[in-house]
mmCIF file of C-alpha atoms in Angstrom:
data_model
loop_
_atom_site.group_PDB
_atom_site.id
_atom_site.type_symbol
_atom_site.label_atom_id
_atom_site.label_comp_id
_atom_site.label_asym_id
_atom_site.label_seq_id
_atom_site.Cartn_x
_atom_site.Cartn_y
_atom_site.Cartn_z
ATOM 1 C CA MET O 1 -189.873 29.391 -141.485
ATOM 2 C CA ILE O 2 -186.376 30.771 -142.061
ATOM 3 C CA ILE O 3 -185.003 29.192 -145.217
ATOM 4 C CA ALA O 4 -181.683 31.032 -145.728
ATOM 5 C CA GLY O 5 -179.396 33.728 -144.484
ATOM 6 C CA GLY O 6 -179.909 36.981 -146.359
ATOM 7 C CA ASP O 7 -177.282 39.440 -147.508
ATOM 8 C CA ARG O 8 -175.707 41.432 -144.721
ATOM 9 C CA SER O 9 -175.795 45.184 -144.913
ATOM 10 C CA LEU O 10 -172.687 47.307 -144.432
ATOM 11 C CA ARG O 11 -170.455 44.603 -142.907
ATOM 12 C CA ALA O 12 -169.264 41.155 -143.916
ATOM 13 C CA ILE O 13 -169.120 39.908 -140.302
ATOM 14 C CA SER O 14 -171.868 40.610 -137.806
ATOM 15 C CA LEU O 15 -173.708 39.031 -134.903
ATOM 16 C CA PRO O 16 -177.208 37.541 -135.262
ATOM 17 C CA ASN O 17 -179.109 40.499 -133.737
ATOM 18 C CA ASP O 18 -176.881 43.454 -134.570
ATOM 19 C CA GLY O 19 -179.322 45.162 -136.947
ATOM 20 C CA PHE O 20 -177.287 44.257 -140.030
ATOM 21 C CA THR O 21 -178.191 40.567 -140.375
ATOM 22 C CA ASN O 22 -181.153 39.601 -142.564
ATOM 23 C CA TRP O 23 -182.924 36.276 -142.987
ATOM 24 C CA VAL O 24 -184.960 34.942 -145.881
ATOM 25 C CA VAL O 25 -188.326 33.823 -144.513
ATOM 26 C CA ALA O 26 -190.762 31.504 -146.346
ATOM 27 C CA PHE O 27 -194.468 31.919 -145.595
ATOM 28 C CA SER O 28 -196.759 28.902 -145.138
ATOM 29 C CA GLU O 29 -199.181 30.598 -147.543
ATOM 30 C CA PRO O 30 -198.636 33.561 -149.905
ATOM 31 C CA GLN O 31 -198.833 36.963 -148.223
ATOM 32 C CA VAL O 32 -200.175 40.278 -149.548
ATOM 33 C CA ARG O 33 -198.915 43.640 -148.269
ATOM 34 C CA ARG O 34 -201.266 46.294 -146.881
ATOM 35 C CA ASP O 35 -200.880 48.247 -150.129
ATOM 36 C CA GLY O 36 -202.203 45.236 -152.065
ATOM 37 C CA SER O 37 -198.873 44.231 -153.637
ATOM 38 C CA GLY O 38 -198.013 40.581 -153.770
ATOM 39 C CA PRO O 39 -198.628 37.766 -153.240
ATOM 40 C CA TYR O 40 -195.201 36.922 -151.830
ATOM 41 C CA GLU O 41 -193.910 33.468 -150.944
ATOM 42 C CA THR O 42 -190.680 34.722 -149.304
ATOM 43 C CA ALA O 43 -189.330 37.939 -147.802
ATOM 44 C CA THR O 44 -185.990 39.219 -146.530
ATOM 45 C CA ILE O 45 -186.490 40.358 -142.935
ATOM 46 C CA PRO O 46 -183.981 42.158 -140.643
ATOM 47 C CA ALA O 47 -183.058 39.912 -137.690
ATOM 48 C CA VAL O 48 -184.107 42.585 -135.172
ATOM 49 C CA LEU O 49 -187.732 42.252 -136.363
ATOM 50 C CA LEU O 50 -187.903 38.462 -135.911
ATOM 51 C CA VAL O 51 -189.188 36.745 -132.772
ATOM 52 C CA ALA O 52 -188.437 33.076 -132.077
ATOM 53 C CA ALA O 53 -191.492 30.827 -132.140
ATOM 54 C CA GLU O 54 -192.056 27.692 -130.113
ATOM 55 C CA PRO O 55 -190.869 24.554 -131.938
ATOM 56 C CA THR O 56 -193.582 22.646 -133.794
ATOM 57 C CA GLU O 57 -193.766 19.090 -135.060
ATOM 58 C CA ALA O 58 -193.008 18.772 -138.766
#
């Protein structure tokens, strides 16, 4: 779930999928990276790496 807009890199104004926009994503359960670091409850993800999911009931 996206919970907030992240800081934008390089520019103050940008479009949603321009490679500079980031989103703060909250995980439904804590995640661990492949290198074993974590667990993480949130992450800042570049918009170009996100894919829209089908809506779900809350």
